[in-house]
Coordinates of C-alpha atoms in Angstrom, one line a residue:
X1 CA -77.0 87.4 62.4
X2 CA -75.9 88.5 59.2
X3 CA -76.9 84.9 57.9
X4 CA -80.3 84.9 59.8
X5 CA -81.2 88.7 58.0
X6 CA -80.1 87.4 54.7
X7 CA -82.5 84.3 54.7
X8 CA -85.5 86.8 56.0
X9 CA -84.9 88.7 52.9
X10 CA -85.1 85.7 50.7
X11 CA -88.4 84.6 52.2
X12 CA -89.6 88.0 51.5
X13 CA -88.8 87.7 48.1
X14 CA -90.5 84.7 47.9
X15 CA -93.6 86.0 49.3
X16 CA -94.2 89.0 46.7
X17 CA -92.2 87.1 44.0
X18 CA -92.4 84.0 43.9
X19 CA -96.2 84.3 42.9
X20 CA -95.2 83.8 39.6
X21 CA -95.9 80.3 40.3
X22 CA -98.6 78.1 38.1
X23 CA -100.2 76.4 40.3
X24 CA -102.9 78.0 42.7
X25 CA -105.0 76.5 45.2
X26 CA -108.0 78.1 46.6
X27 CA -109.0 77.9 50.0
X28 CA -112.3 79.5 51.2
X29 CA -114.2 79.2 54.8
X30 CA -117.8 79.0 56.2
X31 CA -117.9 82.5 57.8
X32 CA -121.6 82.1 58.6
X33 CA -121.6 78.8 61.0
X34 CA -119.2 77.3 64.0
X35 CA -118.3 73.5 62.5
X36 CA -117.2 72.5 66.0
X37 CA -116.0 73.9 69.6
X38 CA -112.9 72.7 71.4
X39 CA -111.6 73.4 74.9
X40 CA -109.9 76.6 75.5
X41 CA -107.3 74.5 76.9
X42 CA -107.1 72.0 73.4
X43 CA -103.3 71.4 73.2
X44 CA -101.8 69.3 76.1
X45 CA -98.9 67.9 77.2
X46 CA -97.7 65.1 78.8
X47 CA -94.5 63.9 80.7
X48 CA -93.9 59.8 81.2
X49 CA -94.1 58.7 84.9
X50 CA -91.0 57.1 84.4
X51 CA -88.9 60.1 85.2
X52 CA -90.3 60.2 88.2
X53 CA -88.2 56.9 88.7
X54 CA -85.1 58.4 86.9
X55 CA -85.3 61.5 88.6
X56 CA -86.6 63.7 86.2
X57 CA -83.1 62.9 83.9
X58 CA -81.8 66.4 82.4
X59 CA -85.7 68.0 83.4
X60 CA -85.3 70.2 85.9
X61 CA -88.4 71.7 87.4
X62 CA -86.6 74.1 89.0
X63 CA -84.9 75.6 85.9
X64 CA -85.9 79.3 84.6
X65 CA -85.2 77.9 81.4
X66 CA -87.9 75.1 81.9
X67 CA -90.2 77.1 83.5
X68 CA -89.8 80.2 80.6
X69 CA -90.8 77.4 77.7
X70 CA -94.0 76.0 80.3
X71 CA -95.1 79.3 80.3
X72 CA -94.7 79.6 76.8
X73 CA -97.1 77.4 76.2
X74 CA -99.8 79.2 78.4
X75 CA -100.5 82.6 76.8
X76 CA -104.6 82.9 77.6
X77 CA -105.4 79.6 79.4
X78 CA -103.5 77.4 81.5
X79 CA -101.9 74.1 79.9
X80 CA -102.6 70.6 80.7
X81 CA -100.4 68.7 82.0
X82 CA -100.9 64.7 82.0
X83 CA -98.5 62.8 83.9
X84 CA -98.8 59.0 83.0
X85 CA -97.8 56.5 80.4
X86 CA -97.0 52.9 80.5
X87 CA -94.8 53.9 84.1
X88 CA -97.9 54.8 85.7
X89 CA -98.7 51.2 86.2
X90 CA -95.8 50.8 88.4
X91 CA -96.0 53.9 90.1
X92 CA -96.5 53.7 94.0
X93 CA -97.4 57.0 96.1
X94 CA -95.3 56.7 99.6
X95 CA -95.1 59.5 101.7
X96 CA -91.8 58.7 102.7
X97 CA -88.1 58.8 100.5
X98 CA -87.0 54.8 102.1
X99 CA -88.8 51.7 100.2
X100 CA -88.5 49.6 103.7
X101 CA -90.8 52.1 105.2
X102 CA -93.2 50.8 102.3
X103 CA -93.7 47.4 102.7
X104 CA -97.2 47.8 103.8
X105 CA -98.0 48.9 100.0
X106 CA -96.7 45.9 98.5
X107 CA -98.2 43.4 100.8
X108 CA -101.9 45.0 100.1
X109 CA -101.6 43.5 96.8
X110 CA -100.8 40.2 96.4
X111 CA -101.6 40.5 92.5
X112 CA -99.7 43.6 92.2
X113 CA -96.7 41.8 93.8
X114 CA -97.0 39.0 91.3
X115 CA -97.2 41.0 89.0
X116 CA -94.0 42.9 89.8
X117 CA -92.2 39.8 90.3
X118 CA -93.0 38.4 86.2
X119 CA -92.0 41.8 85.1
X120 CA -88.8 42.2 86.8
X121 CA -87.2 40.6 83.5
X122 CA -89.0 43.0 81.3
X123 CA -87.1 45.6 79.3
X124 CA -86.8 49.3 79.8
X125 CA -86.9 48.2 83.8
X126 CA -90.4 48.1 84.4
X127 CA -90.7 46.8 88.2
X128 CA -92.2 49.1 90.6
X129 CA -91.0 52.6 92.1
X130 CA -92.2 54.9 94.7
X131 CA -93.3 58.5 94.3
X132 CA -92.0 60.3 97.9
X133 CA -94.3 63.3 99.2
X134 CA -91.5 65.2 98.2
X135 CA -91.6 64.8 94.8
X136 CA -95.0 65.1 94.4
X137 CA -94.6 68.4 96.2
X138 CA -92.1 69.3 93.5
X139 CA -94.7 68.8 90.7
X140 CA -97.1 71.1 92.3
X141 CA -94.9 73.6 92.6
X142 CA -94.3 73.1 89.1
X143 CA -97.2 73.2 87.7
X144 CA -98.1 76.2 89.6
X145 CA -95.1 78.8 88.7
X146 CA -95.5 76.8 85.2
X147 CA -98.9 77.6 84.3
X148 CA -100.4 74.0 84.0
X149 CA -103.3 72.1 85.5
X150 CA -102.5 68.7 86.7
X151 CA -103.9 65.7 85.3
X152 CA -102.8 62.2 87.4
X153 CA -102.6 58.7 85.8
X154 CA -103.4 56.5 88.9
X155 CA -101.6 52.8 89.0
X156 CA -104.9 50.5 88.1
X157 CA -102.4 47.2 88.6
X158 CA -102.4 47.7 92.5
X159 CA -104.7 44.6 92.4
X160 CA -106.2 42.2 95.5
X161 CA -106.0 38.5 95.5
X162 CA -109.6 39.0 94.1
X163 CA -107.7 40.7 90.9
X164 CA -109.8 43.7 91.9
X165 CA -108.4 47.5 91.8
X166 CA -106.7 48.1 95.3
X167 CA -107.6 51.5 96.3
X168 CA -105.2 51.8 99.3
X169 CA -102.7 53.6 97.7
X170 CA -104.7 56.3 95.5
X171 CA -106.6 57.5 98.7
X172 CA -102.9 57.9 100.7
X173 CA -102.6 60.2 98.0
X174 CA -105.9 61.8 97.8
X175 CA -104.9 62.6 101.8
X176 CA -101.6 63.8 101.3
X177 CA -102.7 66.1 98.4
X178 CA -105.8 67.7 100.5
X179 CA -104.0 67.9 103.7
X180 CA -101.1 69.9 101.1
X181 CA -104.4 72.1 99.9
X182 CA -103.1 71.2 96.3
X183 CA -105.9 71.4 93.5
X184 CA -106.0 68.9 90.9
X185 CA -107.4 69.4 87.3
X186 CA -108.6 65.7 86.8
X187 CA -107.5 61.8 87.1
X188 CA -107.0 58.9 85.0
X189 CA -106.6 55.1 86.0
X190 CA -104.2 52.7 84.4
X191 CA -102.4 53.5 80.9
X192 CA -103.8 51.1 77.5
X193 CA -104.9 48.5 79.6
X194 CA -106.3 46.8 76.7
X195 CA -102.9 45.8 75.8
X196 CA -101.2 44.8 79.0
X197 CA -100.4 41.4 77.7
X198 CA -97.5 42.9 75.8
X199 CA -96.2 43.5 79.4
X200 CA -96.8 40.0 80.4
X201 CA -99.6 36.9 78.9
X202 CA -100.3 36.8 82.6
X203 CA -102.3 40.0 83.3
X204 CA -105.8 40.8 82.3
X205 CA -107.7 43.6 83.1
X206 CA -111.2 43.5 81.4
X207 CA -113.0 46.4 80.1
X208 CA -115.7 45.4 82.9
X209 CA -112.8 45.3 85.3
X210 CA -111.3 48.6 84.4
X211 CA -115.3 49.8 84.3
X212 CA -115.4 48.4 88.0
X213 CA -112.4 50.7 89.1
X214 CA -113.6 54.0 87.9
X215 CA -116.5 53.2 89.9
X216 CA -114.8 53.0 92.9
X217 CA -112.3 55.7 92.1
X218 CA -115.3 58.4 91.2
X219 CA -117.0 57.3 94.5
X220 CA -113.7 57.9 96.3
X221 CA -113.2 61.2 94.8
X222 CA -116.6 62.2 96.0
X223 CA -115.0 62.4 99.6
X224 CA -112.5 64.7 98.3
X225 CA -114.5 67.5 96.7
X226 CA -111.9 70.5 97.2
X227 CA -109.1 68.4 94.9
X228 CA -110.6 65.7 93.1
X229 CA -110.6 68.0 89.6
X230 CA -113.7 68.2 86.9
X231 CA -111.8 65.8 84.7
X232 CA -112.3 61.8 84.8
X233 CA -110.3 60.4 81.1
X234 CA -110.2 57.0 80.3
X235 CA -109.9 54.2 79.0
X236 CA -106.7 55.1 77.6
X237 CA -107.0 52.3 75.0
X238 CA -104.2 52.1 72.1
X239 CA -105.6 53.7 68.8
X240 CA -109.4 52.9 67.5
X241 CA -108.0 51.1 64.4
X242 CA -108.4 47.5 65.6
X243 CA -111.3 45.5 66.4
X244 CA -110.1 44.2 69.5
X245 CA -109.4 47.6 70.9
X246 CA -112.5 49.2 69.5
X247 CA -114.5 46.2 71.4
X248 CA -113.0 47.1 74.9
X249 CA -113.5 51.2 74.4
X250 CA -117.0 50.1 73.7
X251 CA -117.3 47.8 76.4
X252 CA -115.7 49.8 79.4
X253 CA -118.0 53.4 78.3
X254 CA -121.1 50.9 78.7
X255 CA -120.2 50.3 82.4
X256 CA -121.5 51.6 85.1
X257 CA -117.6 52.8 85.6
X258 CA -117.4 54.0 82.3
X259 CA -120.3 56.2 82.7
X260 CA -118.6 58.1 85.3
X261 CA -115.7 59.2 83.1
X262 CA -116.4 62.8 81.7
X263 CA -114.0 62.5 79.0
X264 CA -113.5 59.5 77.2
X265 CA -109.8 59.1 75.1
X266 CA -107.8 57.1 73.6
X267 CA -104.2 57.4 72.2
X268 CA -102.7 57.8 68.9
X269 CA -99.9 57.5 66.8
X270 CA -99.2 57.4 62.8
X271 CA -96.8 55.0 62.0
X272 CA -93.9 52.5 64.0
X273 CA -90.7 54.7 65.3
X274 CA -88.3 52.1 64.5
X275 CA -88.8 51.6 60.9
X276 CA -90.8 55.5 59.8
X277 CA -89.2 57.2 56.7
X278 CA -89.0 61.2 56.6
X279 CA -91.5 60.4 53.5
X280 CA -94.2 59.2 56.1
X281 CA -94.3 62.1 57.6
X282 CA -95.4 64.1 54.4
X283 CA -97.4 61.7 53.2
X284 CA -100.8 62.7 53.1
X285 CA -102.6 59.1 52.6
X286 CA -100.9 58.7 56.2
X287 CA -102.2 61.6 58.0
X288 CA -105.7 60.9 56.6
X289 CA -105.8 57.5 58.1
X290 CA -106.1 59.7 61.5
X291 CA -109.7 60.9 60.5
X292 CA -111.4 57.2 60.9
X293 CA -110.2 56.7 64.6
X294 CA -112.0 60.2 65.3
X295 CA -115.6 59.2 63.5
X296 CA -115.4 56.1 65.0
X297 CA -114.7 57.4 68.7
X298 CA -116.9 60.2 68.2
X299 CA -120.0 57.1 67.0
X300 CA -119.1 55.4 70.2
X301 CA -118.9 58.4 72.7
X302 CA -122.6 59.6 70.8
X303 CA -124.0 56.1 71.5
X304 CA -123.0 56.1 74.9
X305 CA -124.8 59.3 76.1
X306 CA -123.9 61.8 78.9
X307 CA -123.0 64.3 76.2
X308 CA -119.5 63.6 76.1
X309 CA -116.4 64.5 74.4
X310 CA -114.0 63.0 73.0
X311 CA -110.0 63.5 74.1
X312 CA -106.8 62.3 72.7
X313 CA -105.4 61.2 75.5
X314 CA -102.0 60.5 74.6
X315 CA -100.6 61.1 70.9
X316 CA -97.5 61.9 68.5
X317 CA -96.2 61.2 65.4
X318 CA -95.0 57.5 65.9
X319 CA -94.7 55.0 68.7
X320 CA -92.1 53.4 70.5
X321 CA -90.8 56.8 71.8
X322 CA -90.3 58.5 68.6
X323 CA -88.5 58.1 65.1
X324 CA -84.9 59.7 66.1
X325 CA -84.2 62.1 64.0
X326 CA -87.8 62.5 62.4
X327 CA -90.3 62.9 65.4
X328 CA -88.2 65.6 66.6
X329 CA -87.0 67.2 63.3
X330 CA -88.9 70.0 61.6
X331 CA -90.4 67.2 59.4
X332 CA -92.3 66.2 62.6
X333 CA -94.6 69.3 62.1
X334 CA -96.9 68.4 59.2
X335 CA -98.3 65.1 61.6
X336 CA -98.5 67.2 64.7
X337 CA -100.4 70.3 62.8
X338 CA -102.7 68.2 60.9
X339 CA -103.3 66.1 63.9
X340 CA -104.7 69.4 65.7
X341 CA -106.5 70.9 62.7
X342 CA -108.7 67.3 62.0
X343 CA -109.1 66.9 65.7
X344 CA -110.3 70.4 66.1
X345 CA -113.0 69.9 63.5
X346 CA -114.3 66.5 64.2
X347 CA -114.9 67.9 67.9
X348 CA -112.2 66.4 70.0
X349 CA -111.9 68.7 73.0
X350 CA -108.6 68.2 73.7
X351 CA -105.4 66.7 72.4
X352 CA -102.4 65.6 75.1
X353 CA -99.1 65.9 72.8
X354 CA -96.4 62.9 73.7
X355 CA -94.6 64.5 75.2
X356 CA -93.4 68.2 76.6
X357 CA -90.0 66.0 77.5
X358 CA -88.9 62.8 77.1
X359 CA -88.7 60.5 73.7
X360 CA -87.9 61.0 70.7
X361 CA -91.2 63.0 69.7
X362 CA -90.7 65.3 72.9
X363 CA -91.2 69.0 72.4
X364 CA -88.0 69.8 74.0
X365 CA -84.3 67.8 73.6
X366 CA -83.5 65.5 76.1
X367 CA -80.0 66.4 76.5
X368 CA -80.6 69.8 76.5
X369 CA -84.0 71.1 77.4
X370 CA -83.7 73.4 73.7
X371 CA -87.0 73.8 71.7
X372 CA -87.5 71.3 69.1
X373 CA -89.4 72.5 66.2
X374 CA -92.8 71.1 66.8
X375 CA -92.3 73.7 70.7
X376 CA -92.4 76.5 68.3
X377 CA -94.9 75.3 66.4
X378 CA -97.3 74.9 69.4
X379 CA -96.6 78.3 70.7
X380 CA -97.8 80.1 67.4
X381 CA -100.9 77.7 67.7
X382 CA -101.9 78.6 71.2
X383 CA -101.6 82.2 70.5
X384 CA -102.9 82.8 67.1
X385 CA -105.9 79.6 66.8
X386 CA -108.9 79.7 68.9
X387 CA -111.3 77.2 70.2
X388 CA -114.3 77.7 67.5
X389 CA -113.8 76.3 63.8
X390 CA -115.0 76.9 61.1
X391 CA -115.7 74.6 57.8
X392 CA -112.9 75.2 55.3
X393 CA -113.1 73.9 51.5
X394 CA -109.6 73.7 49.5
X395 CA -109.7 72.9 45.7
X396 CA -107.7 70.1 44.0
X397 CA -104.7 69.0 46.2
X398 CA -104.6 66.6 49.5
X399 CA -101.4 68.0 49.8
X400 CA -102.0 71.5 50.7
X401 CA -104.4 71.1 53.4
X402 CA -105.9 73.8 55.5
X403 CA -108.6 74.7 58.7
X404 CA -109.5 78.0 59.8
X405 CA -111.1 78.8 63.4
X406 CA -111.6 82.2 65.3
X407 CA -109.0 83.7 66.5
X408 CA -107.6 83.4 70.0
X409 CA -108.7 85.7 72.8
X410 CA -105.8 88.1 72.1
X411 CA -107.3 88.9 69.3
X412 CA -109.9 91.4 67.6
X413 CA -113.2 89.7 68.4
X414 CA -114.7 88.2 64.7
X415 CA -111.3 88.0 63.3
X416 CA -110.0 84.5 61.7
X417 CA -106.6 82.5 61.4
X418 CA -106.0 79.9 59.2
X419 CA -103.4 77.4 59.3
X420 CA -101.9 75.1 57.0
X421 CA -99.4 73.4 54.8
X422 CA -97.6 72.5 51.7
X423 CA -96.8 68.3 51.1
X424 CA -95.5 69.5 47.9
X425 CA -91.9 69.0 46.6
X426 CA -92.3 72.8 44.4
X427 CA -93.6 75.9 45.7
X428 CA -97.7 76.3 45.2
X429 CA -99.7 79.8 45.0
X430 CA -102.5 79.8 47.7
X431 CA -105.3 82.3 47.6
X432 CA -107.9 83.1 49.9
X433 CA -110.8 84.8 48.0
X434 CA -112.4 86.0 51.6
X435 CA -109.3 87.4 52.9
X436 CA -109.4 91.2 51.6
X437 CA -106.3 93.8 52.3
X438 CA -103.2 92.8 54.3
X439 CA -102.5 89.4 55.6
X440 CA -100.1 88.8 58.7
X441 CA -98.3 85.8 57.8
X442 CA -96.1 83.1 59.7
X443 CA -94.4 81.2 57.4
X444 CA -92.4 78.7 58.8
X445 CA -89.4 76.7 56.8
X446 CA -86.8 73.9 57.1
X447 CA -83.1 75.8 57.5
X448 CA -81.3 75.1 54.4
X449 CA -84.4 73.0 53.5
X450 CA -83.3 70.3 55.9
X451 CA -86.2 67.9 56.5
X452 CA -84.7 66.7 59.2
X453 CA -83.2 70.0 60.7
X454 CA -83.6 70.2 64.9
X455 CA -84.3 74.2 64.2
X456 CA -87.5 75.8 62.4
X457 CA -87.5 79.6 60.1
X458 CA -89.9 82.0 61.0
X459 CA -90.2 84.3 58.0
X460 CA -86.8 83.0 56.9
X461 CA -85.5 84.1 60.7
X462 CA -84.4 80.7 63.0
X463 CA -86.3 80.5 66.1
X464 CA -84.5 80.0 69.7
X465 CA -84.9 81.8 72.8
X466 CA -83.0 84.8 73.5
X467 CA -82.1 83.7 77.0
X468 CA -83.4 81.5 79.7
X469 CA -85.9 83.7 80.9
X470 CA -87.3 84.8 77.3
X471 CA -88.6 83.9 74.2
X472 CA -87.9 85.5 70.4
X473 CA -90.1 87.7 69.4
X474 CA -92.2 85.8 66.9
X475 CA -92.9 88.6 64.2
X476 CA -95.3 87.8 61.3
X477 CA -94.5 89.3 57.1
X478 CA -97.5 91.0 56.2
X479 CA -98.3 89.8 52.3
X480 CA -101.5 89.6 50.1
X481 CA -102.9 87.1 47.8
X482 CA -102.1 84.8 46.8
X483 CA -99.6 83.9 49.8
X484 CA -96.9 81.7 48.0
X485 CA -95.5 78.5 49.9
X486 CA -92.3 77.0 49.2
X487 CA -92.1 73.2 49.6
X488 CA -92.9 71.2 52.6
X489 CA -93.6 74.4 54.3
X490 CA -96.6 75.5 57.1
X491 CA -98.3 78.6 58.2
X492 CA -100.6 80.8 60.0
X493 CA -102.4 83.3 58.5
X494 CA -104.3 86.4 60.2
X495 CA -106.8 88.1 58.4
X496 CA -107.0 91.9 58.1
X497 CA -109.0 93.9 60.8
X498 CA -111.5 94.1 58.0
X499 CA -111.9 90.9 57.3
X500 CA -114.1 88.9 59.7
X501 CA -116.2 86.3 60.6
X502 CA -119.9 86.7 61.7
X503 CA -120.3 83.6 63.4
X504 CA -117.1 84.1 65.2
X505 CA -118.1 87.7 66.4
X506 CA -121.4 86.6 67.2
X507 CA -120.0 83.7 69.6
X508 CA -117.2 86.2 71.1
X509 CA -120.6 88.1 72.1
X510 CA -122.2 85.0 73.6
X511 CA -119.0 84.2 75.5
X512 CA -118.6 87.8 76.9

């Protein structure tokens, strides 16, 4: 502890000294106008269907511990929680435990068999597996002492000999859940079918295809009004940076399917896991390359009506599971708060983080279920940032980059938080000319300035939870301008009571 008080008083010497600094950026806000709305419920999660398969590994829903870090994540509104991924598409509902008393699955599908049998070669064991009533009845009681609303990636390669969606299995499920009187938040079919040949050359599923199953899946869900959920996502395509893939988002929102879907997504990720540098994830040409896949999701989504908005589906910091020793470092958290603060102000409506377990980008440690430092990070989002944004100007620097929105509902109604971050290998001055009086400050550092650190400093103070049923205390340092930031450092930044926006007091109002 002694170490722990030691580094808090060095960070507040570096708050009201280290000011001294020559280099000041300036960051000022459009108080006057909202730039954008998200979803109360804007920060997701997800878990991979495959643990289903593996038995959940070292996630235990049963744990306090794991149920104390789900509810962390909840303070206002409840989380999302997708459960899908690449698994999904082996993924068959059975309501009981024995695969012999599920033969009649497999022979409904002919295509899904064939299917199964090309793949049995495939890496990373991807043949099919059964989900037993029991488990599912394990998620929902999850999800319900956890705080989370349930979003279900349904297998789309349950085909007929016609190579049409089988719906057998989904509505076993749809049964099973409303005879259980378990309420679902939405549904999702198939996981980036746009690039199932990288499971095998054999399989196709056509955006008109996929645009054919959503069809039938909304008219099924019609018969199930008490579960089926508000939410319809899809396609789940890869990322919006290829033409290929921008062709088949394109193509499957134009169907008749498509049109049924109330929240079109797609998935992103910055850079390849196996080969990422700890440089990639400060570097600021990188995380801008994010901002095209948004305008051009956002054109499409505009062109194709219904008033729609646009989710990220899936997303981290790089595929293939994570960059070990990077995706789930403190590093990790310049992508992953950038990634919300662009989102949030090009109007994405909700962003599903890969993953709340499992990978190498996963909020929490495989082995152990601890926090990594991007779990932390999220917290102090959900509680301090709320859902309307602002327009924010900074002078000079890509590298220090910052958004401002209303505050969350736990706060004064008008008041403003802003969020953001220092690139920079030296400390940088940053002044907010709006921001009058006393500022409540989160400042949040690598220990030791380790990049790659698995632990995150709170106001020079290490965050990890004080036992399995509680979290710290997260306590901000109040400061004034300029706020200095050290280098590669983030924060949040709460504006004093007398300091506030109109246009956020006046939609508080309009809410109320």
């Amino acid at each position: 502890m002694g170490g722990f008080r030691c580094r808090r008083c060095f960070m507040i010497f570096f708050l009201f000294f280290g000011k001294c600094q020559l280099d000041t950026i300036s960051v000022t806000f459009d108080a006057n106008s909202i730039r954008s709305t998200t979803s109360s419920q804007f920060v997701g999660v997800t878990l991979d269907s495959g643990l289903i398969r593996h038995k959940w590994e070292n996630f235990d829903l049963r744990s306090l511990k794991v149920l104390t870090l789900a509810k962390g994540l909840s303070p206002y509104t409840n989380t999302y929680l997708r459960i899908g991924g690449t698994f999904a598409d082996f993924c068959t509902f059975t309501p009981s435990a024995l695969k012999n008393d599920t033969e009649q699955y497999r022979k409904a599908s002919a295509f899904h068999d064939l299917f199964y049998e090309m793949t049995r070669s495939k890496p990373k064991n991807q043949t099919e597996f059964y989900m037993s009533a029991r488990i599912w009845d394990e998620i929902h009681k999850f999800i319900q002492e956890a705080k989370f609303d349930l979003i279900f990636d349904l297998n789309v390669l349950m085909r007929t000999e016609a190579n049409e969606w089988n719906s057998t299995n989904a509505i076993q499920l749809l049964k099973y859940t409303q005879r259980k009187g378990y309420r679902m938040a939405g549904w999702e079919l198939g996981n980036e079918p746009n690039s199932f040949h990288h499971l095998n050359s054999s399989i196709n599923v056509t955006a008109e295809s996929l645009g054919q199953a959503y069809y039938r899946l909304s008219q099924i869900l019609a018969d199930f009004p008490t579960i089926r959920g508000r939410i319809l996502t899809g396609p789940s395509t890869t990322q919006l940076n290829k033409k290929p893939t921008i062709r088949y988002f394109t193509s499957f929102l134009e169907t008749k399917g498509g049109e049924t879907v109330t929240s079109p997504n797609f998935h992103q990720y910055y850079v390849n896991g196996r080969t990422a540098t700890v440089g990639d994830f400060t570097n600021s040409e990188i995380l801008d390359s994010f901002e095209d896949e948004l305008k051009t999701g956002n054109m499409i989504v505009a062109l194709t009506g219904n008033e729609r908005k646009l989710w990220l589906g899936e997303t981290s910091s790089a595929y293939g599971g994570g960059a070990e020793g990077l995706s789930d470092a403190f590093v990790a958290a310049f992508m992953w708060l950038d990634k919300l603060g662009v989102s949030a102000k090009n109007n994405v409506d909700v962003v599903m983080r890969q993953s709340l377990y499992g990978g190498k980008y996963a909020l929490l440690d495989a082995k152990t279920t601890n926090p990594n430092p991007d779990y932390w990070l999220t917290v102090l989002y959900r509680r301090l940032v709320g859902n309307k944004v602002l327009t924010t100007s900074s002078s000079r620097s890509p590298d220090v980059r910052f958004y401002t929105h209303c505050s969350a509902e736990g706060y004064l109604p008008g008041s403003v938080t802003l969020y953001g971050m220092n690139l920079r290998s030296v400390g940088v001055n940053v002044t907010f000319p709006q921001l009058d009086g006393q500022l409540k400050i989160y400042l949040l550092t690598a220990p030791n300035q380790d990049l790659k650190s698995r632990f995150v400093d709170l106001n020079g103070v290490t965050l990890e939870m004080t036992s399995d049923t509680s979290l710290p205390q997260m306590i901000p340092i109040s400061g004034t301008n300029p706020v200095y930031m050290p280098p590669f450092s983030y924060v949040f930044i709460l504006a004093d009571e007398k300091t506030y926006s109109k246009a956020c007091i006046h939609s508080w109002y309009n809410l109320s």
